[in-house]
Short mmCIF file of C-alpha atoms in Angstrom, two decimals:
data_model
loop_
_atom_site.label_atom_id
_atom_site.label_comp_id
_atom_site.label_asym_id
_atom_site.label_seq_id
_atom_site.Cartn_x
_atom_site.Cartn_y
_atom_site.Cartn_z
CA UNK A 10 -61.32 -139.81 149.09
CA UNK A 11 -63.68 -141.87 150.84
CA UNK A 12 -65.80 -143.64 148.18
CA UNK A 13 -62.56 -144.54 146.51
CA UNK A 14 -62.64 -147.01 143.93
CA UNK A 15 -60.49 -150.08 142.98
CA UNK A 16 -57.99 -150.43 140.00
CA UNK A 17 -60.48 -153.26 138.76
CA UNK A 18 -63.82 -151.02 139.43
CA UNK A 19 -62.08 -148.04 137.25
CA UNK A 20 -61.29 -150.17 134.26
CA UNK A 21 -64.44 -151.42 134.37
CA UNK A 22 -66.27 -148.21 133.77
CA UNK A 23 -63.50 -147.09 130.88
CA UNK A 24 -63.95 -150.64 129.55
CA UNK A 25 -67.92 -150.19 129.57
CA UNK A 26 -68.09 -146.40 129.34
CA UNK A 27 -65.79 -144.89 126.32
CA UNK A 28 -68.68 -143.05 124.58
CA UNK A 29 -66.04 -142.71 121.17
CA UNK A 30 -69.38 -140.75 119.58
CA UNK A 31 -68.82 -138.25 122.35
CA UNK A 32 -65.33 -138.06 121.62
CA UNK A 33 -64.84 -138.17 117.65
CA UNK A 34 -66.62 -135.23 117.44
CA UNK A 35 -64.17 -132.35 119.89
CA UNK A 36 -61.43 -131.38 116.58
CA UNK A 37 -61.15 -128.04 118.15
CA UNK A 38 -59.17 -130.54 121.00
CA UNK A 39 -56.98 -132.23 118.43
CA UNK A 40 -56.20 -129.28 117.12
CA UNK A 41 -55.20 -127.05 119.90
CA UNK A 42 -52.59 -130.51 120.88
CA UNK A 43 -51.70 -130.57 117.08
CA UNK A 44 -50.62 -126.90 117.79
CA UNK A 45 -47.75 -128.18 120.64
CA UNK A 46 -46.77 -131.42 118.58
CA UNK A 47 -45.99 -129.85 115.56
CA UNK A 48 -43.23 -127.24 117.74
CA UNK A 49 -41.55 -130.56 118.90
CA UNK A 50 -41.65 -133.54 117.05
CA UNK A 51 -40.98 -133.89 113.19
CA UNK A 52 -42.90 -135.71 111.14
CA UNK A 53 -40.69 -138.53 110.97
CA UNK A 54 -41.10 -138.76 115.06
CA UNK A 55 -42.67 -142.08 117.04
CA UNK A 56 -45.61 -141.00 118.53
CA UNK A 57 -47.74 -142.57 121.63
CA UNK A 58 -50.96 -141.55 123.09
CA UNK A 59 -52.23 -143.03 125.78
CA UNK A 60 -55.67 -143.52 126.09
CA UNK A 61 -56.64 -143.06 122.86
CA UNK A 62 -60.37 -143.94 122.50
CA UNK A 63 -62.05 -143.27 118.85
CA UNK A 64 -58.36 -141.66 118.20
CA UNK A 65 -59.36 -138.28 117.29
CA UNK A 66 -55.91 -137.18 118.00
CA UNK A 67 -53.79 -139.57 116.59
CA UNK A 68 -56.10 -139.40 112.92
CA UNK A 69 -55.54 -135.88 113.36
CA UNK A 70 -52.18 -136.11 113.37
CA UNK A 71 -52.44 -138.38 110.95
CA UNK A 72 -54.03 -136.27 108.42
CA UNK A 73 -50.75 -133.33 109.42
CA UNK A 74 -48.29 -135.65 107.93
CA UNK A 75 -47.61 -137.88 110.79
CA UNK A 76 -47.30 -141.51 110.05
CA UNK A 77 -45.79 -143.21 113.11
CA UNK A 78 -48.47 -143.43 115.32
CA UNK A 79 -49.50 -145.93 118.64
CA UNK A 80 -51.92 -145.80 121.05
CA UNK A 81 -52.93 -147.68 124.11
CA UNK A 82 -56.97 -147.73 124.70
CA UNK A 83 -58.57 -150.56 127.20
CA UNK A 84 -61.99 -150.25 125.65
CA UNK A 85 -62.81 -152.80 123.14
CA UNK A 86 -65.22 -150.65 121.82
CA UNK A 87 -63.27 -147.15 120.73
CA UNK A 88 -60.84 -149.51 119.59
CA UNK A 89 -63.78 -150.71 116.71
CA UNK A 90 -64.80 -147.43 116.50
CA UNK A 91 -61.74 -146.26 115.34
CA UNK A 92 -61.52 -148.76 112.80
CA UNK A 93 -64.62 -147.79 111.40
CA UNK A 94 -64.35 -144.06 112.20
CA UNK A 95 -60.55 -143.51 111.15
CA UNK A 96 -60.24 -146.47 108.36
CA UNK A 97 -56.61 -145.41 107.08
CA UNK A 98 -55.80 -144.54 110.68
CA UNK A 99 -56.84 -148.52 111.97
CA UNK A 100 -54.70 -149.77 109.11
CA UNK A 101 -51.52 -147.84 109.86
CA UNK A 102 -51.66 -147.34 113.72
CA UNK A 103 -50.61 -149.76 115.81
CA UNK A 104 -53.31 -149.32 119.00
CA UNK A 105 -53.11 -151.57 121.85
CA UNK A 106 -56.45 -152.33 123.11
CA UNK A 107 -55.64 -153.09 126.95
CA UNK A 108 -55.00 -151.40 130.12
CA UNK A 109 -51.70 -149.15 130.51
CA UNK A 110 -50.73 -150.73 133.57
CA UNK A 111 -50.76 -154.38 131.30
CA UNK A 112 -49.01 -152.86 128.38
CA UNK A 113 -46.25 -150.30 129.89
CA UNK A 114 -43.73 -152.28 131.10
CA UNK A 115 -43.40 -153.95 128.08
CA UNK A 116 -42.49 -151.34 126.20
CA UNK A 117 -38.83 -150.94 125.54
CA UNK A 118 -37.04 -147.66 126.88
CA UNK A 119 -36.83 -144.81 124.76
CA UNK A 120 -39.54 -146.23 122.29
CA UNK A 121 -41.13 -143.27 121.69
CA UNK A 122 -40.36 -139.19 120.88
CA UNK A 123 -43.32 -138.03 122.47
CA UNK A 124 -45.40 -139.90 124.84
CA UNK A 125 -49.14 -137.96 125.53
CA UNK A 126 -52.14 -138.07 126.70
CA UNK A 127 -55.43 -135.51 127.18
CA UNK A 128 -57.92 -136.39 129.89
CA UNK A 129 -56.85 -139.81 130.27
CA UNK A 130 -53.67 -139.77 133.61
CA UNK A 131 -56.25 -138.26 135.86
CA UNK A 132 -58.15 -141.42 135.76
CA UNK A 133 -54.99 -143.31 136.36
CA UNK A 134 -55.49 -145.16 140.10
CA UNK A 135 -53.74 -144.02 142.96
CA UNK A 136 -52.23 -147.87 143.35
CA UNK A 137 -51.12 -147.30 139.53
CA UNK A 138 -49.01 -143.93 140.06
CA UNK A 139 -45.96 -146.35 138.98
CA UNK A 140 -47.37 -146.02 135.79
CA UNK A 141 -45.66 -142.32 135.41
CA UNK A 142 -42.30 -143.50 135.66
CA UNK A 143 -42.68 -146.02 132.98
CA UNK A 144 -44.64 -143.35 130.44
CA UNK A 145 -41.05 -141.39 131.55
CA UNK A 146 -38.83 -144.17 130.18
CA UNK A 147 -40.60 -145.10 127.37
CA UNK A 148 -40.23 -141.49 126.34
CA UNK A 149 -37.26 -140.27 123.99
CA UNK A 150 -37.62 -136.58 124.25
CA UNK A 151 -40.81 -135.54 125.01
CA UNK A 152 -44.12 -135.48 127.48
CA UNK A 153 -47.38 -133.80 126.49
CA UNK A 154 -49.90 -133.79 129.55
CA UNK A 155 -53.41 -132.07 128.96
CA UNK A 156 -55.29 -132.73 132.06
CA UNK A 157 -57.52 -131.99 134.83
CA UNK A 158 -54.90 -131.42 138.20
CA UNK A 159 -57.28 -130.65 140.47
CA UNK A 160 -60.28 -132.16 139.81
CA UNK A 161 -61.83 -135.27 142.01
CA UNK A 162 -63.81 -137.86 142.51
CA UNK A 163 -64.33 -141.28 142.21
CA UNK A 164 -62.84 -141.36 138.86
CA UNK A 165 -60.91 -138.49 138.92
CA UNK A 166 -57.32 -138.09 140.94
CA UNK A 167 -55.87 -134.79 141.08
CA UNK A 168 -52.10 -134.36 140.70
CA UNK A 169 -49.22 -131.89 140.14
CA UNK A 170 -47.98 -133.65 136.38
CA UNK A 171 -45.01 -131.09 136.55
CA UNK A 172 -43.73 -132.40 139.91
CA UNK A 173 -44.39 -135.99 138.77
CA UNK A 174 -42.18 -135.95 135.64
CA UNK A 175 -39.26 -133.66 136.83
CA UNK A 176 -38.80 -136.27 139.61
CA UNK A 177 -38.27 -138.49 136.29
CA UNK A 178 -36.01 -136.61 134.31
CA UNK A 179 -38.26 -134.43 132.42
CA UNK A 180 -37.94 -130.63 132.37
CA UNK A 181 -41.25 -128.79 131.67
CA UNK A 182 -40.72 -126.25 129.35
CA UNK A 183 -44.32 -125.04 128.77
CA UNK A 184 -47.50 -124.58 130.47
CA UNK A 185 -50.79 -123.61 129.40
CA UNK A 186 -54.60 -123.19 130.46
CA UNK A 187 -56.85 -125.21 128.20
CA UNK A 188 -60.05 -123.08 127.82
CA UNK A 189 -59.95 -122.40 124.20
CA UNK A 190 -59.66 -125.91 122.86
CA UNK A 191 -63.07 -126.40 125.16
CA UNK A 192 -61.16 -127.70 128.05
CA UNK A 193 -61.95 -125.54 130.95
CA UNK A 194 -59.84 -126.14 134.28
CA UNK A 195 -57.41 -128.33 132.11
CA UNK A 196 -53.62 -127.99 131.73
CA UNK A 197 -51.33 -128.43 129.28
CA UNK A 198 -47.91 -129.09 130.19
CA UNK A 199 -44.72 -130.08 127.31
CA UNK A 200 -41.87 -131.89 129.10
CA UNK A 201 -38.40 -132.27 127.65
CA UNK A 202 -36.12 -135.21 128.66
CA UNK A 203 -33.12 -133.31 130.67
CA UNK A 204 -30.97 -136.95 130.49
CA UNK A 205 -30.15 -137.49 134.08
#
């Protein structure tokens, strides 16, 4: 793309631009993602979303009966609005409030059941696609993708998120168009670690 940005010049805008009004307010989202989890991952499962902003998902998972709950945001600001917007959520979460690529590695292997995210890897850099193999060994059992693949521009990187996680010893083991939770030309795609 020629008007490419940098690494630094995306996190900028998420770090200056997470609008968590905008985003507190789509539970026909959190529900429709609820919908997948719940087939998967008990309630007793370890849970990361990444990208989590005003964490809509994560306090509605919350409020299904799931308690173990992270999330990675870089913007200062969802993070405080979750607080504020989720109270019970802030207290029991733990939400790391900094870019993946500073947090992943970090992160010991097979932390996590499910590792997910919705409309937050297509942002992800082209210089940062090592990023996908780490969210791959952080992950127990389970990948949840719900994104745009073929959408572009300068903030926006298209990609194939099946062929990026089989190469990392994920299966995917359902697909589906996003158009009903309000999410039109996005896909969901559930990944099951295969253990090679």
């Amino acid at each position: 793309m020629k008007d490419r940005k940098s690494i630094e010049e995306i996190h900028d805008y998420w770090v200056n631009s997470s609008f968590p009004e905008k985003y507190a307010s789509k539970i026909e989202r959190s529900e429709f993602l609820t919908e997948y989890i719940k087939k998967y991952i008990s309630k007793r499962g370890y849970i990361l979303e990444i990208g989590c902003n005003v964490g809509r998902n994560l306090n509605h998972l919350y409020e299904n009966g799931y308690k173990r709950l992270a999330g990675i945001e870089i913007s200062e600001e969802a993070v405080e609005a979750l607080k504020q917007t989720y109270p019970k959520l802030g207290e029991h979460a733990e939400i790391l409030q900094r870019p993946i690529e500073d947090v992943v590695k970090e992160v010991h292997t097979n932390s996590f059941h499910l590792v997910f995210s919705m409309a937050v890897l297509e942002h992800i850099h082209p210089d940062s696609e090592w990023v996908f193999e780490e969210l791959a060994r952080i992950s127990r059992a389970f990948i949840i993708t719900v994104e745009a693949e073929e959408a572009e521009n300068w903030r926006l990187f298209p990609r194939n998120y099946r062929e990026i996680f089989e190469q990392y010893g994920f299966k995917q083991i359902e697909e589906r168009e996003c158009s009903e939770a309000g999410l039109k030309n996005y896909t969901l795609r559930v990944f099951k670690k295969t253990g090679k």
